[in-house]
Amino acid sequence: MKNLFILFCLFLGMTALAQRPSGPGVFGVVVDSESQEPLEYETVALLNAEDGSVIDGTVTNADGRFRLPAKPGNYTLKVDYISYKSNSASIEIKDEG
C-alpha cells in the first residue's frame, strides 16, 4: 500500500484574501507521498478527539484541497483513499482571541 503524505494547516481567524477560507477550521491539500500529485475525491473526516465521533467530513476537490469549518477544540483529522493507507493526525483549533 502506498503511504499518504498529508499537508494540512490550521486556519485560525479571518483573512483579508477573499480566496482563502475564513473562520476557524482546518484546511489543506492531500498529495501522494511519492509523486507529489494531489489526490482528488479523498475522504477527509474531522473526529472528536475524546470519543472518535464524526464532527464533519468532506472530500478533496480536483486539486486535492479540502476545508472543514470547526469550533475551537481538540480533534483527530482522518484521511482515507482507496488503495492508500489511512492516515490521521491529532490537531488543536484555537480560539481567534
mmCIF file of N, CA and C in Angstrom:
data_model
loop_
_atom_site.group_PDB
_atom_site.id
_atom_site.type_symbol
_atom_site.label_atom_id
_atom_site.label_comp_id
_atom_site.label_asym_id
_atom_site.label_seq_id
_atom_site.Cartn_x
_atom_site.Cartn_y
_atom_site.Cartn_z
ATOM 1 N N MET A 1 0.822 -1.187 0.000
ATOM 2 C CA MET A 1 0.000 0.000 0.000
ATOM 3 C C MET A 1 0.862 1.245 0.000
ATOM 4 N N LYS A 2 0.403 2.208 -0.716
ATOM 5 C CA LYS A 2 1.138 3.471 -0.755
ATOM 6 C C LYS A 2 0.872 4.251 0.526
ATOM 7 N N ASN A 3 1.811 5.065 0.884
ATOM 8 C CA ASN A 3 1.632 5.928 2.054
ATOM 9 C C ASN A 3 1.110 7.276 1.607
ATOM 10 N N LEU A 4 0.330 7.876 2.450
ATOM 11 C CA LEU A 4 -0.170 9.222 2.187
ATOM 12 C C LEU A 4 0.714 10.241 2.883
ATOM 13 N N PHE A 5 0.885 11.314 2.229
ATOM 14 C CA PHE A 5 1.588 12.428 2.840
ATOM 15 C C PHE A 5 0.585 13.570 2.913
ATOM 16 N N ILE A 6 0.195 13.923 4.095
ATOM 17 C CA ILE A 6 -0.847 14.932 4.277
ATOM 18 C C ILE A 6 -0.213 16.271 4.600
ATOM 19 N N LEU A 7 -0.563 17.222 3.801
ATOM 20 C CA LEU A 7 -0.172 18.595 4.088
ATOM 21 C C LEU A 7 -1.418 19.311 4.574
ATOM 22 N N PHE A 8 -1.393 19.755 5.777
ATOM 23 C CA PHE A 8 -2.537 20.490 6.258
ATOM 24 C C PHE A 8 -2.072 21.561 7.224
ATOM 25 N N CYS A 9 -2.877 22.534 7.368
ATOM 26 C CA CYS A 9 -2.567 23.589 8.316
ATOM 27 C C CYS A 9 -3.864 24.054 8.949
ATOM 28 N N LEU A 10 -3.749 24.625 10.096
ATOM 29 C CA LEU A 10 -4.919 25.148 10.785
ATOM 30 C C LEU A 10 -5.112 26.605 10.400
ATOM 31 N N PHE A 11 -6.345 26.940 10.176
ATOM 32 C CA PHE A 11 -6.665 28.306 9.830
ATOM 33 C C PHE A 11 -7.443 28.892 10.985
ATOM 34 N N LEU A 12 -6.894 29.876 11.649
ATOM 35 C CA LEU A 12 -7.451 30.346 12.916
ATOM 36 C C LEU A 12 -7.832 31.823 12.896
ATOM 37 N N GLY A 13 -8.666 32.218 12.022
ATOM 38 C CA GLY A 13 -9.087 33.605 12.036
ATOM 39 C C GLY A 13 -9.506 34.081 10.673
ATOM 40 N N MET A 14 -9.886 35.300 10.620
ATOM 41 C CA MET A 14 -10.321 35.905 9.365
ATOM 42 C C MET A 14 -9.095 36.283 8.535
ATOM 43 N N THR A 15 -9.265 36.269 7.243
ATOM 44 C CA THR A 15 -8.176 36.654 6.358
ATOM 45 C C THR A 15 -8.657 37.725 5.405
ATOM 46 N N ALA A 16 -7.748 38.531 4.975
ATOM 47 C CA ALA A 16 -8.106 39.608 4.060
ATOM 48 C C ALA A 16 -8.225 39.118 2.622
ATOM 49 N N LEU A 17 -7.686 37.962 2.354
ATOM 50 C CA LEU A 17 -7.746 37.430 0.998
ATOM 51 C C LEU A 17 -9.058 36.706 0.762
ATOM 52 N N ALA A 18 -9.818 37.142 -0.231
ATOM 53 C CA ALA A 18 -11.138 36.575 -0.485
ATOM 54 C C ALA A 18 -11.076 35.125 -0.934
ATOM 55 N N GLN A 19 -9.978 34.689 -1.498
ATOM 56 C CA GLN A 19 -9.868 33.335 -1.999
ATOM 57 C C GLN A 19 -9.556 32.328 -0.904
ATOM 58 N N ARG A 20 -9.185 32.779 0.243
ATOM 59 C CA ARG A 20 -8.871 31.888 1.357
ATOM 60 C C ARG A 20 -10.104 31.711 2.229
ATOM 61 N N PRO A 21 -10.243 30.539 2.860
ATOM 62 C CA PRO A 21 -11.370 30.323 3.758
ATOM 63 C C PRO A 21 -11.280 31.215 4.977
ATOM 64 N N SER A 22 -12.419 31.551 5.562
ATOM 65 C CA SER A 22 -12.399 32.385 6.751
ATOM 66 C C SER A 22 -13.054 31.654 7.905
ATOM 67 N N GLY A 23 -12.742 32.086 9.110
ATOM 68 C CA GLY A 23 -13.282 31.465 10.299
ATOM 69 C C GLY A 23 -12.438 30.289 10.738
ATOM 70 N N PRO A 24 -12.659 29.863 11.979
ATOM 71 C CA PRO A 24 -11.870 28.740 12.487
ATOM 72 C C PRO A 24 -12.211 27.439 11.767
ATOM 73 N N GLY A 25 -11.236 26.597 11.643
ATOM 74 C CA GLY A 25 -11.419 25.311 10.984
ATOM 75 C C GLY A 25 -10.082 24.756 10.540
ATOM 76 N N VAL A 26 -10.146 23.771 9.681
ATOM 77 C CA VAL A 26 -8.928 23.150 9.167
ATOM 78 C C VAL A 26 -9.054 23.042 7.654
ATOM 79 N N PHE A 27 -7.959 23.314 6.958
ATOM 80 C CA PHE A 27 -7.946 23.165 5.512
ATOM 81 C C PHE A 27 -6.577 22.669 5.095
ATOM 82 N N GLY A 28 -6.497 22.124 3.905
ATOM 83 C CA GLY A 28 -5.207 21.634 3.457
ATOM 84 C C GLY A 28 -5.284 20.980 2.105
ATOM 85 N N VAL A 29 -4.200 20.293 1.753
ATOM 86 C CA VAL A 29 -4.065 19.595 0.477
ATOM 87 C C VAL A 29 -3.565 18.191 0.772
ATOM 88 N N VAL A 30 -4.141 17.197 0.109
ATOM 89 C CA VAL A 30 -3.703 15.819 0.255
ATOM 90 C C VAL A 30 -2.978 15.428 -1.028
ATOM 91 N N VAL A 31 -1.724 14.938 -0.883
ATOM 92 C CA VAL A 31 -0.913 14.565 -2.041
ATOM 93 C C VAL A 31 -0.318 13.172 -1.842
ATOM 94 N N ASP A 32 0.022 12.524 -2.943
ATOM 95 C CA ASP A 32 0.720 11.246 -2.913
ATOM 96 C C ASP A 32 2.155 11.507 -2.455
ATOM 97 N N SER A 33 2.648 10.689 -1.514
ATOM 98 C CA SER A 33 3.974 10.928 -0.949
ATOM 99 C C SER A 33 5.102 10.703 -1.952
ATOM 100 N N GLU A 34 4.880 9.870 -2.944
ATOM 101 C CA GLU A 34 5.934 9.597 -3.931
ATOM 102 C C GLU A 34 5.887 10.564 -5.114
ATOM 103 N N SER A 35 4.721 10.717 -5.715
ATOM 104 C CA SER A 35 4.611 11.538 -6.925
ATOM 105 C C SER A 35 4.339 13.011 -6.630
ATOM 106 N N GLN A 36 3.900 13.310 -5.402
ATOM 107 C CA GLN A 36 3.511 14.666 -5.004
ATOM 108 C C GLN A 36 2.290 15.172 -5.792
ATOM 109 N N GLU A 37 1.586 14.268 -6.442
ATOM 110 C CA GLU A 37 0.371 14.626 -7.174
ATOM 111 C C GLU A 37 -0.795 14.756 -6.193
ATOM 112 N N PRO A 38 -1.653 15.771 -6.369
ATOM 113 C CA PRO A 38 -2.813 15.895 -5.487
ATOM 114 C C PRO A 38 -3.781 14.731 -5.704
ATOM 115 N N LEU A 39 -4.446 14.316 -4.628
ATOM 116 C CA LEU A 39 -5.394 13.212 -4.690
ATOM 117 C C LEU A 39 -6.816 13.765 -4.609
ATOM 118 N N GLU A 40 -7.559 13.589 -5.691
ATOM 119 C CA GLU A 40 -8.935 14.087 -5.712
ATOM 120 C C GLU A 40 -9.883 13.037 -5.155
ATOM 121 N N TYR A 41 -10.990 13.511 -4.619
ATOM 122 C CA TYR A 41 -12.055 12.682 -4.057
ATOM 123 C C TYR A 41 -11.592 11.835 -2.870
ATOM 124 N N GLU A 42 -10.605 12.323 -2.165
ATOM 125 C CA GLU A 42 -10.113 11.710 -0.926
ATOM 126 C C GLU A 42 -11.110 12.029 0.190
ATOM 127 N N THR A 43 -11.418 11.076 1.044
ATOM 128 C CA THR A 43 -12.324 11.302 2.163
ATOM 129 C C THR A 43 -11.556 11.891 3.336
ATOM 130 N N VAL A 44 -12.037 13.026 3.846
ATOM 131 C CA VAL A 44 -11.408 13.695 4.990
ATOM 132 C C VAL A 44 -12.475 13.842 6.071
ATOM 133 N N ALA A 45 -12.181 13.351 7.274
ATOM 134 C CA ALA A 45 -13.142 13.419 8.376
ATOM 135 C C ALA A 45 -12.520 14.109 9.578
ATOM 136 N N LEU A 46 -13.321 14.927 10.247
ATOM 137 C CA LEU A 46 -12.923 15.581 11.485
ATOM 138 C C LEU A 46 -13.642 14.856 12.616
ATOM 139 N N LEU A 47 -12.860 14.249 13.521
ATOM 140 C CA LEU A 47 -13.413 13.433 14.594
ATOM 141 C C LEU A 47 -13.189 14.083 15.950
ATOM 142 N N ASN A 48 -14.118 13.852 16.873
ATOM 143 C CA ASN A 48 -13.964 14.298 18.239
ATOM 144 C C ASN A 48 -12.779 13.551 18.838
ATOM 145 N N ALA A 49 -11.833 14.267 19.427
ATOM 146 C CA ALA A 49 -10.613 13.646 19.962
ATOM 147 C C ALA A 49 -10.908 12.730 21.150
ATOM 148 N N GLU A 50 -11.972 13.003 21.883
ATOM 149 C CA GLU A 50 -12.268 12.214 23.085
ATOM 150 C C GLU A 50 -12.929 10.880 22.772
ATOM 151 N N ASP A 51 -13.952 10.883 21.905
ATOM 152 C CA ASP A 51 -14.713 9.655 21.681
ATOM 153 C C ASP A 51 -14.691 9.143 20.244
ATOM 154 N N GLY A 52 -14.041 9.860 19.342
ATOM 155 C CA GLY A 52 -13.926 9.409 17.952
ATOM 156 C C GLY A 52 -15.166 9.606 17.116
ATOM 157 N N SER A 53 -16.174 10.293 17.653
ATOM 158 C CA SER A 53 -17.389 10.533 16.876
ATOM 159 C C SER A 53 -17.101 11.528 15.750
ATOM 160 N N VAL A 54 -17.821 11.375 14.650
ATOM 161 C CA VAL A 54 -17.612 12.231 13.482
ATOM 162 C C VAL A 54 -18.255 13.593 13.721
ATOM 163 N N ILE A 55 -17.462 14.648 13.574
ATOM 164 C CA ILE A 55 -17.941 16.021 13.696
ATOM 165 C C ILE A 55 -18.386 16.529 12.330
ATOM 166 N N ASP A 56 -17.551 16.303 11.316
ATOM 167 C CA ASP A 56 -17.836 16.755 9.952
ATOM 168 C C ASP A 56 -16.953 15.967 8.998
ATOM 169 N N GLY A 57 -17.287 16.019 7.731
ATOM 170 C CA GLY A 57 -16.485 15.337 6.730
ATOM 171 C C GLY A 57 -16.678 15.957 5.364
ATOM 172 N N THR A 58 -15.750 15.664 4.473
ATOM 173 C CA THR A 58 -15.807 16.185 3.117
ATOM 174 C C THR A 58 -14.947 15.302 2.227
ATOM 175 N N VAL A 59 -14.881 15.642 0.956
ATOM 176 C CA VAL A 59 -13.946 15.010 0.030
ATOM 177 C C VAL A 59 -13.091 16.099 -0.593
ATOM 178 N N THR A 60 -11.881 15.734 -0.983
ATOM 179 C CA THR A 60 -11.000 16.709 -1.618
ATOM 180 C C THR A 60 -11.502 17.028 -3.023
ATOM 181 N N ASN A 61 -11.171 18.215 -3.495
ATOM 182 C CA ASN A 61 -11.560 18.600 -4.859
ATOM 183 C C ASN A 61 -10.522 18.084 -5.860
ATOM 184 N N ALA A 62 -10.620 18.507 -7.093
ATOM 185 C CA ALA A 62 -9.714 18.039 -8.150
ATOM 186 C C ALA A 62 -8.257 18.407 -7.889
ATOM 187 N N ASP A 63 -8.028 19.430 -7.060
ATOM 188 C CA ASP A 63 -6.667 19.852 -6.710
ATOM 189 C C ASP A 63 -6.197 19.247 -5.394
ATOM 190 N N GLY A 64 -6.975 18.320 -4.820
ATOM 191 C CA GLY A 64 -6.608 17.688 -3.561
ATOM 192 C C GLY A 64 -6.883 18.545 -2.338
ATOM 193 N N ARG A 65 -7.571 19.671 -2.514
ATOM 194 C CA ARG A 65 -7.819 20.611 -1.412
ATOM 195 C C ARG A 65 -9.110 20.270 -0.663
ATOM 196 N N PHE A 66 -9.112 20.610 0.641
ATOM 197 C CA PHE A 66 -10.303 20.426 1.454
ATOM 198 C C PHE A 66 -10.411 21.544 2.479
ATOM 199 N N ARG A 67 -11.597 21.715 3.022
ATOM 200 C CA ARG A 67 -11.866 22.710 4.072
ATOM 201 C C ARG A 67 -12.972 22.172 4.956
ATOM 202 N N LEU A 68 -12.742 22.179 6.261
ATOM 203 C CA LEU A 68 -13.745 21.774 7.236
ATOM 204 C C LEU A 68 -13.844 22.853 8.311
ATOM 205 N N PRO A 69 -14.970 23.545 8.401
ATOM 206 C CA PRO A 69 -15.137 24.513 9.482
ATOM 207 C C PRO A 69 -15.299 23.777 10.808
ATOM 208 N N ALA A 70 -14.811 24.360 11.888
ATOM 209 C CA ALA A 70 -14.931 23.728 13.201
ATOM 210 C C ALA A 70 -14.735 24.759 14.299
ATOM 211 N N LYS A 71 -15.352 24.490 15.428
ATOM 212 C CA LYS A 71 -15.176 25.328 16.604
ATOM 213 C C LYS A 71 -13.823 25.007 17.240
ATOM 214 N N PRO A 72 -13.294 25.925 18.050
ATOM 215 C CA PRO A 72 -12.046 25.629 18.755
ATOM 216 C C PRO A 72 -12.174 24.358 19.585
ATOM 217 N N GLY A 73 -11.105 23.578 19.605
ATOM 218 C CA GLY A 73 -11.095 22.342 20.379
ATOM 219 C C GLY A 73 -10.062 21.373 19.853
ATOM 220 N N ASN A 74 -10.051 20.167 20.426
ATOM 221 C CA ASN A 74 -9.123 19.117 20.020
ATOM 222 C C ASN A 74 -9.845 18.089 19.160
ATOM 223 N N TYR A 75 -9.210 17.715 18.060
ATOM 224 C CA TYR A 75 -9.822 16.832 17.079
ATOM 225 C C TYR A 75 -8.792 15.837 16.553
ATOM 226 N N THR A 76 -9.310 14.860 15.838
ATOM 227 C CA THR A 76 -8.482 13.977 15.030
ATOM 228 C C THR A 76 -8.902 14.185 13.581
ATOM 229 N N LEU A 77 -7.941 14.429 12.717
ATOM 230 C CA LEU A 77 -8.200 14.571 11.292
ATOM 231 C C LEU A 77 -7.831 13.247 10.634
ATOM 232 N N LYS A 78 -8.805 12.600 9.993
ATOM 233 C CA LYS A 78 -8.574 11.291 9.386
ATOM 234 C C LYS A 78 -8.771 11.389 7.878
ATOM 235 N N VAL A 79 -7.832 10.786 7.129
ATOM 236 C CA VAL A 79 -7.860 10.816 5.670
ATOM 237 C C VAL A 79 -7.840 9.388 5.146
ATOM 238 N N ASP A 80 -8.784 9.077 4.247
ATOM 239 C CA ASP A 80 -8.885 7.749 3.642
ATOM 240 C C ASP A 80 -8.973 7.872 2.129
ATOM 241 N N TYR A 81 -8.361 6.913 1.448
ATOM 242 C CA TYR A 81 -8.416 6.873 -0.015
ATOM 243 C C TYR A 81 -8.226 5.431 -0.463
ATOM 244 N N ILE A 82 -8.942 5.037 -1.471
ATOM 245 C CA ILE A 82 -8.851 3.668 -1.984
ATOM 246 C C ILE A 82 -7.414 3.375 -2.408
ATOM 247 N N SER A 83 -6.902 2.238 -2.019
ATOM 248 C CA SER A 83 -5.561 1.707 -2.302
ATOM 249 C C SER A 83 -4.433 2.441 -1.563
ATOM 250 N N TYR A 84 -4.778 3.344 -0.642
ATOM 251 C CA TYR A 84 -3.785 4.010 0.196
ATOM 252 C C TYR A 84 -4.028 3.640 1.652
ATOM 253 N N LYS A 85 -2.985 3.720 2.436
ATOM 254 C CA LYS A 85 -3.101 3.503 3.869
ATOM 255 C C LYS A 85 -3.795 4.703 4.509
ATOM 256 N N SER A 86 -4.756 4.442 5.405
ATOM 257 C CA SER A 86 -5.421 5.535 6.124
ATOM 258 C C SER A 86 -4.393 6.290 6.954
ATOM 259 N N ASN A 87 -4.643 7.568 7.143
ATOM 260 C CA ASN A 87 -3.726 8.399 7.903
ATOM 261 C C ASN A 87 -4.544 9.313 8.802
ATOM 262 N N SER A 88 -4.038 9.585 9.993
ATOM 263 C CA SER A 88 -4.738 10.503 10.890
ATOM 264 C C SER A 88 -3.722 11.315 11.678
ATOM 265 N N ALA A 89 -4.193 12.455 12.183
ATOM 266 C CA ALA A 89 -3.338 13.345 12.975
ATOM 267 C C ALA A 89 -4.176 14.028 14.027
ATOM 268 N N SER A 90 -3.613 14.211 15.206
ATOM 269 C CA SER A 90 -4.262 14.983 16.259
ATOM 270 C C SER A 90 -4.017 16.460 15.994
ATOM 271 N N ILE A 91 -5.090 17.245 16.088
ATOM 272 C CA ILE A 91 -4.967 18.680 15.829
ATOM 273 C C ILE A 91 -5.705 19.455 16.908
ATOM 274 N N GLU A 92 -5.304 20.708 17.080
ATOM 275 C CA GLU A 92 -5.990 21.607 18.004
ATOM 276 C C GLU A 92 -6.338 22.867 17.236
ATOM 277 N N ILE A 93 -7.600 23.252 17.308
ATOM 278 C CA ILE A 93 -8.043 24.516 16.717
ATOM 279 C C ILE A 93 -8.227 25.484 17.885
ATOM 280 N N LYS A 94 -7.517 26.593 17.811
ATOM 281 C CA LYS A 94 -7.547 27.563 18.904
ATOM 282 C C LYS A 94 -8.529 28.681 18.616
ATOM 283 N N ASP A 95 -8.951 29.325 19.685
ATOM 284 C CA ASP A 95 -9.861 30.466 19.578
ATOM 285 C C ASP A 95 -9.122 31.614 18.909
ATOM 286 N N GLU A 96 -9.863 32.434 18.169
ATOM 287 C CA GLU A 96 -9.261 33.559 17.449
ATOM 288 C C GLU A 96 -8.657 34.590 18.393
ATOM 289 N N GLY A 97 -9.131 34.679 19.602
ATOM 290 C CA GLY A 97 -8.698 35.711 20.547
ATOM 291 C C GLY A 97 -7.390 35.450 21.086
#
